[in-house]
Amino acid sequence: MCIRDSYKMDRDDDGNYFKDDEQTIRVKCDYVISAFGSQTGADLQAAMAPMTFNRGTAKVSRATMQSPDAPWVFAGGDLAGSGITVEAANDGKTAAWFMHKYLQVLKGQEDPGSVPRLPMFYTAIDAVDISVDFCGIKFPNPFGIASATGATNSAMISRAFEAGWGFAVTKTYCLDKDFVTNVSPRIIRGSTSGERFGPHQSSFMNIELISEKSAAYWVSTIRQLKKDHPDRILIASIMCGYDEADWTELVKMTEAAGPDALELNLSCPHGMGEKGMGLACGQSDDMVRNICKWVRAAGKLPFFAKMTPNITDVTTIAQAAKEGGATGVTAINTVSSLQGLTSSAEPWPRVGAAKATTYGGMSGTAVRPMALRAVSAIANKIPGFPVMATGGADSAHSCVEFINCGAPLIQICSAVQNQDYTVVQDYIMGLKTHLYMRSRPDLQAWNKQLPPPAHSTLKTGSLPRFGPYEQKRWVLEADDLATGLDVTPTFEPTVPAAIKVPSVQDICGAALASITNYTSLDNTAQVVASVNDDLCINCGKCYMTCNDSAYQAITFDPKTHQPFITDDCTGCTLCVSVCPVPDCITMVPRTTDYQPKRGIAFGEPQVPTA
């Protein structure tokens, strides 16, 4: 058995069934499991031999739904005496797992055990290694829980490890003398998504402080987590004021508990700075340099200084951390923000009878461009200096962006707030898929996990898509189809070439050579916009945007609603950015020299006011 062909059966006017050859499904497979439901009459019982029955009910193990007389037969539902829908559904799930177990053992494969779980499918992608060797530490995968709400306590970090996260950074803690007590409310959805409620928020804002738990709690937690999850990496996040004795005490206490590394929170943007901690230290290169020297002198573990984005040049702080002896840096912490006001000028969150607020830290996808800038700037400015990324990663692709910018490890918080710990499985499979596709020449043209665009081959010219023009399009399309033209986009993968699947380290920093200063950009390689009339839906958005926000380089036919690019196009690409149809507008090389319109020629006098 290698392929199963299925056909849809239909009924003619006389009630006779016939095979519809135009509706088929072809599936590659090694086995076919025939599933059917029926009352257990004598004929069926005879046909099911050697399976046996007791008063019309199939004899099966209730633990596996497997027949003791015919181990290749599984039964459930009415046939096994489960007359309630919920019970029948559970029978099916149980049988499915033990059918999987039976086939695995039958073919000499690894026994998956008797605890049902999703067996998934196994492909070459599953074999891709996404482990990361970073600063002498072996991370099972690059995805970690950031020092934030997802690491509030021991049980949460343990559940994160069980869900598949490769590492976690504890919520920041301090010496008992610097204890904190939070206000409430303090964690809100950001205003960057407008009036969108529920998941998929593009930002969150919080005025939560560091952990309210004691240092003793956290060192106990570190010991227990390392005992329970020895294959996972645990980083302890710590904070003190600008005091060498405090840092020395907390570092020694923490290292004795056995974490794999330390993270120095020098960047909390609210609350802690007013106590001389967090941001108050992290915006000064001298203070960062000295704190890192103190930590280096007090301990032996690798440590990473967490960078603030609330500064002019993050690379100066990263350089100071390196000079102080830091193993690397984490970039970035949350961005200081004010998220929203009601129509009555009340802030949110608002605390107490005074309904007061303060500037809080914004996280989520809205800050990802800032995080990518910080990570790439540090990696370019200080080559070879290790960087961990955090700030807005919410998919496998966005994690790959950070890796390409020079950070092989990514810490995540807001994506978990939008869903739960299980998002890591999407990131793991997505990264494995990306690396595998890099080894396949026939897949390297894909963007993210989308193939190159394939457009219809129908020859409808430049006819618009409304009114009588659309009706004419339909006629032309019908004429094309009547000739037998196949318009189905096809993708035929080739036989995989023998190219090594790259590792995370192999692609780390791949984008850095392309990120440079403005003066290095080539202003002679000009492009202009080109509209694909066959894809255009005649909405006019490109015309409106170009007219009121750009260079007035698009004209719009008042009858056909078709846009036309004029010679005034400067290649700004704003029309591409607002077009609702992918690849309808593309940028193509300019065939003439670009001569900017200067308004008044250089050296000419000003025009007097009319």
PDB file of C-alpha atoms in Angstrom, residues 184-403:
ATOM      1  CA  SER A 184      -3.331  47.706  40.966  1.00  0.00           C
ATOM      2  CA  PRO A 185      -4.527  47.819  38.270  1.00  0.00           C
ATOM      3  CA  ARG A 186      -1.131  47.586  36.577  1.00  0.00           C
ATOM      4  CA  ILE A 187      -1.133  45.447  33.366  1.00  0.00           C
ATOM      5  CA  ILE A 188      -3.319  46.650  30.496  1.00  0.00           C
ATOM      6  CA  ARG A 189      -3.789  46.084  26.792  1.00  0.00           C
ATOM      7  CA  GLY A 190      -2.031  48.751  24.771  1.00  0.00           C
ATOM      8  CA  SER A 191      -3.716  51.381  22.655  1.00  0.00           C
ATOM      9  CA  THR A 192      -1.749  50.459  19.511  1.00  0.00           C
ATOM     10  CA  SER A 193      -4.401  47.949  18.395  1.00  0.00           C
ATOM     11  CA  GLY A 194      -7.241  50.460  18.589  1.00  0.00           C
ATOM     12  CA  GLU A 195     -10.518  49.035  19.804  1.00  0.00           C
ATOM     13  CA  ARG A 196      -9.480  45.413  19.369  1.00  0.00           C
ATOM     14  CA  PHE A 197     -10.370  43.269  22.357  1.00  0.00           C
ATOM     15  CA  GLY A 198      -9.243  39.769  23.257  1.00  0.00           C
ATOM     16  CA  PRO A 199      -6.085  38.050  21.976  1.00  0.00           C
ATOM     17  CA  HIS A 200      -3.714  39.347  19.288  1.00  0.00           C
ATOM     18  CA  GLN A 201      -3.001  42.609  21.056  1.00  0.00           C
ATOM     19  CA  SER A 202      -0.068  44.378  19.403  1.00  0.00           C
ATOM     20  CA  SER A 203       1.064  45.778  22.734  1.00  0.00           C
ATOM     21  CA  PHE A 204       0.640  45.648  26.487  1.00  0.00           C
ATOM     22  CA  MET A 205       1.626  48.277  29.009  1.00  0.00           C
ATOM     23  CA  ASN A 206       2.460  47.598  32.632  1.00  0.00           C
ATOM     24  CA  ILE A 207       3.434  49.480  35.750  1.00  0.00           C
ATOM     25  CA  GLU A 208       4.289  46.257  37.565  1.00  0.00           C
ATOM     26  CA  LEU A 209       7.480  46.293  39.590  1.00  0.00           C
ATOM     27  CA  ILE A 210       9.969  43.484  40.104  1.00  0.00           C
ATOM     28  CA  SER A 211       9.009  40.363  42.080  1.00  0.00           C
ATOM     29  CA  GLU A 212       7.269  40.831  45.409  1.00  0.00           C
ATOM     30  CA  LYS A 213       8.762  37.519  46.544  1.00  0.00           C
ATOM     31  CA  SER A 214      11.828  37.346  48.748  1.00  0.00           C
ATOM     32  CA  ALA A 215      15.340  36.496  47.654  1.00  0.00           C
ATOM     33  CA  ALA A 216      15.112  33.360  49.815  1.00  0.00           C
ATOM     34  CA  TYR A 217      12.089  32.230  47.804  1.00  0.00           C
ATOM     35  CA  TRP A 218      13.913  32.662  44.532  1.00  0.00           C
ATOM     36  CA  VAL A 219      17.125  30.907  45.509  1.00  0.00           C
ATOM     37  CA  SER A 220      15.010  28.008  46.790  1.00  0.00           C
ATOM     38  CA  THR A 221      13.077  28.046  43.519  1.00  0.00           C
ATOM     39  CA  ILE A 222      16.270  27.961  41.475  1.00  0.00           C
ATOM     40  CA  ARG A 223      17.514  24.879  43.335  1.00  0.00           C
ATOM     41  CA  GLN A 224      14.223  23.055  42.864  1.00  0.00           C
ATOM     42  CA  LEU A 225      13.813  23.957  39.206  1.00  0.00           C
ATOM     43  CA  LYS A 226      17.334  22.814  38.359  1.00  0.00           C
ATOM     44  CA  LYS A 227      16.658  19.536  40.147  1.00  0.00           C
ATOM     45  CA  ASP A 228      13.310  19.000  38.396  1.00  0.00           C
ATOM     46  CA  HIS A 229      14.430  20.173  34.931  1.00  0.00           C
ATOM     47  CA  PRO A 230      18.162  19.487  34.590  1.00  0.00           C
ATOM     48  CA  ASP A 231      18.027  19.688  30.782  1.00  0.00           C
ATOM     49  CA  ARG A 232      16.553  23.211  30.784  1.00  0.00           C
ATOM     50  CA  ILE A 233      18.500  26.451  31.220  1.00  0.00           C
ATOM     51  CA  LEU A 234      17.592  28.757  34.102  1.00  0.00           C
ATOM     52  CA  ILE A 235      18.834  32.339  34.286  1.00  0.00           C
ATOM     53  CA  ALA A 236      18.397  34.348  37.485  1.00  0.00           C
ATOM     54  CA  SER A 237      17.389  38.004  37.065  1.00  0.00           C
ATOM     55  CA  ILE A 238      18.646  40.237  39.883  1.00  0.00           C
ATOM     56  CA  MET A 239      18.568  43.946  40.737  1.00  0.00           C
ATOM     57  CA  CYS A 240      20.254  46.234  43.254  1.00  0.00           C
ATOM     58  CA  GLY A 241      20.916  49.923  43.581  1.00  0.00           C
ATOM     59  CA  TYR A 242      24.276  51.486  42.831  1.00  0.00           C
ATOM     60  CA  ASP A 243      25.989  49.761  45.740  1.00  0.00           C
ATOM     61  CA  GLU A 244      28.864  47.302  45.389  1.00  0.00           C
ATOM     62  CA  ALA A 245      28.142  45.536  48.677  1.00  0.00           C
ATOM     63  CA  ASP A 246      24.537  44.879  47.668  1.00  0.00           C
ATOM     64  CA  TRP A 247      25.489  43.455  44.282  1.00  0.00           C
ATOM     65  CA  THR A 248      28.190  41.310  45.849  1.00  0.00           C
ATOM     66  CA  GLU A 249      25.795  39.885  48.433  1.00  0.00           C
ATOM     67  CA  LEU A 250      23.016  39.126  45.943  1.00  0.00           C
ATOM     68  CA  VAL A 251      25.358  37.614  43.348  1.00  0.00           C
ATOM     69  CA  LYS A 252      26.982  35.264  45.856  1.00  0.00           C
ATOM     70  CA  MET A 253      23.604  34.237  47.310  1.00  0.00           C
ATOM     71  CA  THR A 254      22.212  33.570  43.843  1.00  0.00           C
ATOM     72  CA  GLU A 255      25.186  31.690  42.419  1.00  0.00           C
ATOM     73  CA  ALA A 256      25.126  29.339  45.410  1.00  0.00           C
ATOM     74  CA  ALA A 257      21.654  28.214  44.321  1.00  0.00           C
ATOM     75  CA  GLY A 258      23.002  26.887  41.017  1.00  0.00           C
ATOM     76  CA  PRO A 259      21.467  28.854  38.104  1.00  0.00           C
ATOM     77  CA  ASP A 260      23.125  28.586  34.706  1.00  0.00           C
ATOM     78  CA  ALA A 261      23.640  32.340  34.319  1.00  0.00           C
ATOM     79  CA  LEU A 262      22.621  35.743  35.672  1.00  0.00           C
ATOM     80  CA  GLU A 263      20.780  38.644  34.098  1.00  0.00           C
ATOM     81  CA  LEU A 264      21.267  42.118  35.591  1.00  0.00           C
ATOM     82  CA  ASN A 265      18.070  44.172  35.386  1.00  0.00           C
ATOM     83  CA  LEU A 266      19.503  47.642  34.759  1.00  0.00           C
ATOM     84  CA  SER A 267      16.552  48.861  32.743  1.00  0.00           C
ATOM     85  CA  CYS A 268      13.140  48.614  34.460  1.00  0.00           C
ATOM     86  CA  PRO A 269      11.521  51.847  33.145  1.00  0.00           C
ATOM     87  CA  HIS A 270       9.127  52.620  36.006  1.00  0.00           C
ATOM     88  CA  GLY A 271       9.080  52.630  39.794  1.00  0.00           C
ATOM     89  CA  MET A 272      12.489  51.116  40.397  1.00  0.00           C
ATOM     90  CA  GLY A 273      14.329  54.077  38.873  1.00  0.00           C
ATOM     91  CA  GLU A 274      12.795  56.313  41.520  1.00  0.00           C
ATOM     92  CA  LYS A 275      14.481  54.076  44.103  1.00  0.00           C
ATOM     93  CA  GLY A 276      17.872  54.444  42.414  1.00  0.00           C
ATOM     94  CA  MET A 277      17.608  51.036  40.725  1.00  0.00           C
ATOM     95  CA  GLY A 278      16.836  49.708  37.240  1.00  0.00           C
ATOM     96  CA  LEU A 279      16.668  52.537  34.713  1.00  0.00           C
ATOM     97  CA  ALA A 280      18.461  54.903  37.104  1.00  0.00           C
ATOM     98  CA  CYS A 281      21.571  52.746  36.650  1.00  0.00           C
ATOM     99  CA  GLY A 282      21.071  51.532  33.099  1.00  0.00           C
ATOM    100  CA  GLN A 283      21.109  54.961  31.429  1.00  0.00           C
ATOM    101  CA  SER A 284      24.633  55.736  32.660  1.00  0.00           C
ATOM    102  CA  ASP A 285      27.540  54.034  30.937  1.00  0.00           C
ATOM    103  CA  ASP A 286      29.787  54.663  33.976  1.00  0.00           C
ATOM    104  CA  MET A 287      27.305  53.061  36.379  1.00  0.00           C
ATOM    105  CA  VAL A 288      26.747  50.087  34.074  1.00  0.00           C
ATOM    106  CA  ARG A 289      30.489  49.597  33.671  1.00  0.00           C
ATOM    107  CA  ASN A 290      31.071  49.658  37.415  1.00  0.00           C
ATOM    108  CA  ILE A 291      28.135  47.390  38.274  1.00  0.00           C
ATOM    109  CA  CYS A 292      29.396  44.826  35.773  1.00  0.00           C
ATOM    110  CA  LYS A 293      32.856  45.026  37.331  1.00  0.00           C
ATOM    111  CA  TRP A 294      31.364  44.381  40.770  1.00  0.00           C
ATOM    112  CA  VAL A 295      29.369  41.404  39.512  1.00  0.00           C
ATOM    113  CA  ARG A 296      32.370  40.000  37.652  1.00  0.00           C
ATOM    114  CA  ALA A 297      34.464  40.239  40.810  1.00  0.00           C
ATOM    115  CA  ALA A 298      31.772  38.682  43.008  1.00  0.00           C
ATOM    116  CA  GLY A 299      30.822  35.698  40.876  1.00  0.00           C
ATOM    117  CA  LYS A 300      31.950  33.205  38.271  1.00  0.00           C
ATOM    118  CA  LEU A 301      28.807  32.548  36.205  1.00  0.00           C
ATOM    119  CA  PRO A 302      28.126  34.128  32.805  1.00  0.00           C
ATOM    120  CA  PHE A 303      26.004  37.268  33.195  1.00  0.00           C
ATOM    121  CA  PHE A 304      24.090  39.535  30.854  1.00  0.00           C
ATOM    122  CA  ALA A 305      23.211  43.185  31.398  1.00  0.00           C
ATOM    123  CA  LYS A 306      19.652  43.973  30.271  1.00  0.00           C
ATOM    124  CA  MET A 307      19.581  47.082  28.081  1.00  0.00           C
ATOM    125  CA  THR A 308      17.082  49.925  28.201  1.00  0.00           C
ATOM    126  CA  PRO A 309      15.617  51.274  24.936  1.00  0.00           C
ATOM    127  CA  ASN A 310      14.904  54.561  26.695  1.00  0.00           C
ATOM    128  CA  ILE A 311      18.236  56.098  25.734  1.00  0.00           C
ATOM    129  CA  THR A 312      19.772  57.795  22.697  1.00  0.00           C
ATOM    130  CA  ASP A 313      22.361  55.145  21.791  1.00  0.00           C
ATOM    131  CA  VAL A 314      22.042  51.664  23.271  1.00  0.00           C
ATOM    132  CA  THR A 315      25.428  50.633  21.906  1.00  0.00           C
ATOM    133  CA  THR A 316      27.252  52.944  24.336  1.00  0.00           C
ATOM    134  CA  ILE A 317      25.651  51.118  27.283  1.00  0.00           C
ATOM    135  CA  ALA A 318      26.386  47.713  25.715  1.00  0.00           C
ATOM    136  CA  GLN A 319      30.024  48.746  25.229  1.00  0.00           C
ATOM    137  CA  ALA A 320      30.214  49.833  28.872  1.00  0.00           C
ATOM    138  CA  ALA A 321      28.799  46.454  29.961  1.00  0.00           C
ATOM    139  CA  LYS A 322      31.465  44.683  27.920  1.00  0.00           C
ATOM    140  CA  GLU A 323      34.222  46.842  29.383  1.00  0.00           C
ATOM    141  CA  GLY A 324      32.905  45.998  32.847  1.00  0.00           C
ATOM    142  CA  GLY A 325      33.254  42.270  32.202  1.00  0.00           C
ATOM    143  CA  ALA A 326      29.703  41.301  31.197  1.00  0.00           C
ATOM    144  CA  THR A 327      29.453  38.070  29.224  1.00  0.00           C
ATOM    145  CA  GLY A 328      26.845  39.686  26.973  1.00  0.00           C
ATOM    146  CA  VAL A 329      23.677  41.778  26.987  1.00  0.00           C
ATOM    147  CA  THR A 330      19.916  41.342  26.659  1.00  0.00           C
ATOM    148  CA  ALA A 331      18.134  43.845  24.424  1.00  0.00           C
ATOM    149  CA  ILE A 332      15.643  45.320  25.100  1.00  0.00           C
ATOM    150  CA  ASN A 333      13.497  45.999  28.163  1.00  0.00           C
ATOM    151  CA  THR A 334      10.073  47.633  27.783  1.00  0.00           C
ATOM    152  CA  VAL A 335       9.611  51.082  26.254  1.00  0.00           C
ATOM    153  CA  SER A 336       8.453  53.906  28.529  1.00  0.00           C
ATOM    154  CA  SER A 337       4.975  55.006  27.441  1.00  0.00           C
ATOM    155  CA  LEU A 338       1.606  56.514  28.277  1.00  0.00           C
ATOM    156  CA  GLN A 339      -1.045  54.302  26.743  1.00  0.00           C
ATOM    157  CA  GLY A 340      -4.368  56.023  26.780  1.00  0.00           C
ATOM    158  CA  LEU A 341      -6.821  58.505  28.174  1.00  0.00           C
ATOM    159  CA  THR A 342     -10.606  58.384  28.331  1.00  0.00           C
ATOM    160  CA  SER A 343     -12.788  61.082  26.849  1.00  0.00           C
ATOM    161  CA  SER A 344     -12.945  62.629  30.320  1.00  0.00           C
ATOM    162  CA  ALA A 345      -9.118  62.846  30.448  1.00  0.00           C
ATOM    163  CA  GLU A 346      -8.761  59.968  32.929  1.00  0.00           C
ATOM    164  CA  PRO A 347      -5.677  57.780  32.405  1.00  0.00           C
ATOM    165  CA  TRP A 348      -5.596  53.989  32.275  1.00  0.00           C
ATOM    166  CA  PRO A 349      -4.470  52.292  34.396  1.00  0.00           C
ATOM    167  CA  ARG A 350      -5.629  54.642  37.132  1.00  0.00           C
ATOM    168  CA  VAL A 351      -4.800  53.896  40.742  1.00  0.00           C
ATOM    169  CA  GLY A 352      -6.625  54.800  43.941  1.00  0.00           C
ATOM    170  CA  ALA A 353      -9.017  57.597  44.742  1.00  0.00           C
ATOM    171  CA  ALA A 354      -6.780  60.085  42.944  1.00  0.00           C
ATOM    172  CA  LYS A 355      -7.179  58.082  39.707  1.00  0.00           C
ATOM    173  CA  ALA A 356      -3.492  58.673  39.064  1.00  0.00           C
ATOM    174  CA  THR A 357      -1.127  56.863  36.727  1.00  0.00           C
ATOM    175  CA  THR A 358       2.536  56.910  35.752  1.00  0.00           C
ATOM    176  CA  TYR A 359       4.586  56.132  32.668  1.00  0.00           C
ATOM    177  CA  GLY A 360       4.778  52.378  32.191  1.00  0.00           C
ATOM    178  CA  GLY A 361       6.636  49.834  30.099  1.00  0.00           C
ATOM    179  CA  MET A 362       5.183  48.963  26.680  1.00  0.00           C
ATOM    180  CA  SER A 363       5.842  45.479  25.294  1.00  0.00           C
ATOM    181  CA  GLY A 364       4.561  43.401  22.396  1.00  0.00           C
ATOM    182  CA  THR A 365       4.893  43.492  18.628  1.00  0.00           C
ATOM    183  CA  ALA A 366       4.653  47.304  18.646  1.00  0.00           C
ATOM    184  CA  VAL A 367       8.170  47.463  20.135  1.00  0.00           C
ATOM    185  CA  ARG A 368       9.721  44.804  17.881  1.00  0.00           C
ATOM    186  CA  PRO A 369      11.169  47.339  15.379  1.00  0.00           C
ATOM    187  CA  MET A 370      12.936  49.057  18.284  1.00  0.00           C
ATOM    188  CA  ALA A 371      14.229  45.734  19.590  1.00  0.00           C
ATOM    189  CA  LEU A 372      15.480  44.683  16.146  1.00  0.00           C
ATOM    190  CA  ARG A 373      17.256  48.009  15.818  1.00  0.00           C
ATOM    191  CA  ALA A 374      18.922  47.634  19.221  1.00  0.00           C
ATOM    192  CA  VAL A 375      20.004  44.030  18.643  1.00  0.00           C
ATOM    193  CA  SER A 376      21.408  44.698  15.158  1.00  0.00           C
ATOM    194  CA  ALA A 377      23.110  47.931  16.260  1.00  0.00           C
ATOM    195  CA  ILE A 378      24.891  46.173  19.142  1.00  0.00           C
ATOM    196  CA  ALA A 379      25.851  43.199  16.977  1.00  0.00           C
ATOM    197  CA  ASN A 380      27.257  45.486  14.270  1.00  0.00           C
ATOM    198  CA  LYS A 381      28.988  47.909  16.633  1.00  0.00           C
ATOM    199  CA  ILE A 382      30.509  45.241  18.911  1.00  0.00           C
ATOM    200  CA  PRO A 383      31.165  42.177  16.708  1.00  0.00           C
ATOM    201  CA  GLY A 384      31.278  38.895  18.591  1.00  0.00           C
ATOM    202  CA  PHE A 385      29.698  40.285  21.768  1.00  0.00           C
ATOM    203  CA  PRO A 386      26.840  37.900  22.724  1.00  0.00           C
ATOM    204  CA  VAL A 387      23.304  39.317  22.561  1.00  0.00           C
ATOM    205  CA  MET A 388      20.013  37.842  23.748  1.00  0.00           C
ATOM    206  CA  ALA A 389      16.911  39.408  22.207  1.00  0.00           C
ATOM    207  CA  THR A 390      13.617  40.309  23.797  1.00  0.00           C
ATOM    208  CA  GLY A 391      10.880  42.640  22.618  1.00  0.00           C
ATOM    209  CA  GLY A 392       7.914  41.729  20.455  1.00  0.00           C
ATOM    210  CA  ALA A 393       8.717  38.251  19.107  1.00  0.00           C
ATOM    211  CA  ASP A 394       5.385  36.522  18.492  1.00  0.00           C
ATOM    212  CA  SER A 395       6.019  33.955  15.744  1.00  0.00           C
ATOM    213  CA  ALA A 396       8.709  31.710  14.356  1.00  0.00           C
ATOM    214  CA  HIS A 397       9.416  34.258  11.632  1.00  0.00           C
ATOM    215  CA  SER A 398       9.848  37.161  14.043  1.00  0.00           C
ATOM    216  CA  CYS A 399      12.229  34.989  16.069  1.00  0.00           C
ATOM    217  CA  VAL A 400      14.191  34.285  12.878  1.00  0.00           C
ATOM    218  CA  GLU A 401      14.378  38.055  12.335  1.00  0.00           C
ATOM    219  CA  PHE A 402      16.121  38.443  15.689  1.00  0.00           C
ATOM    220  CA  ILE A 403      18.467  35.547  14.905  1.00  0.00           C
TER     221      ILE A 403
END
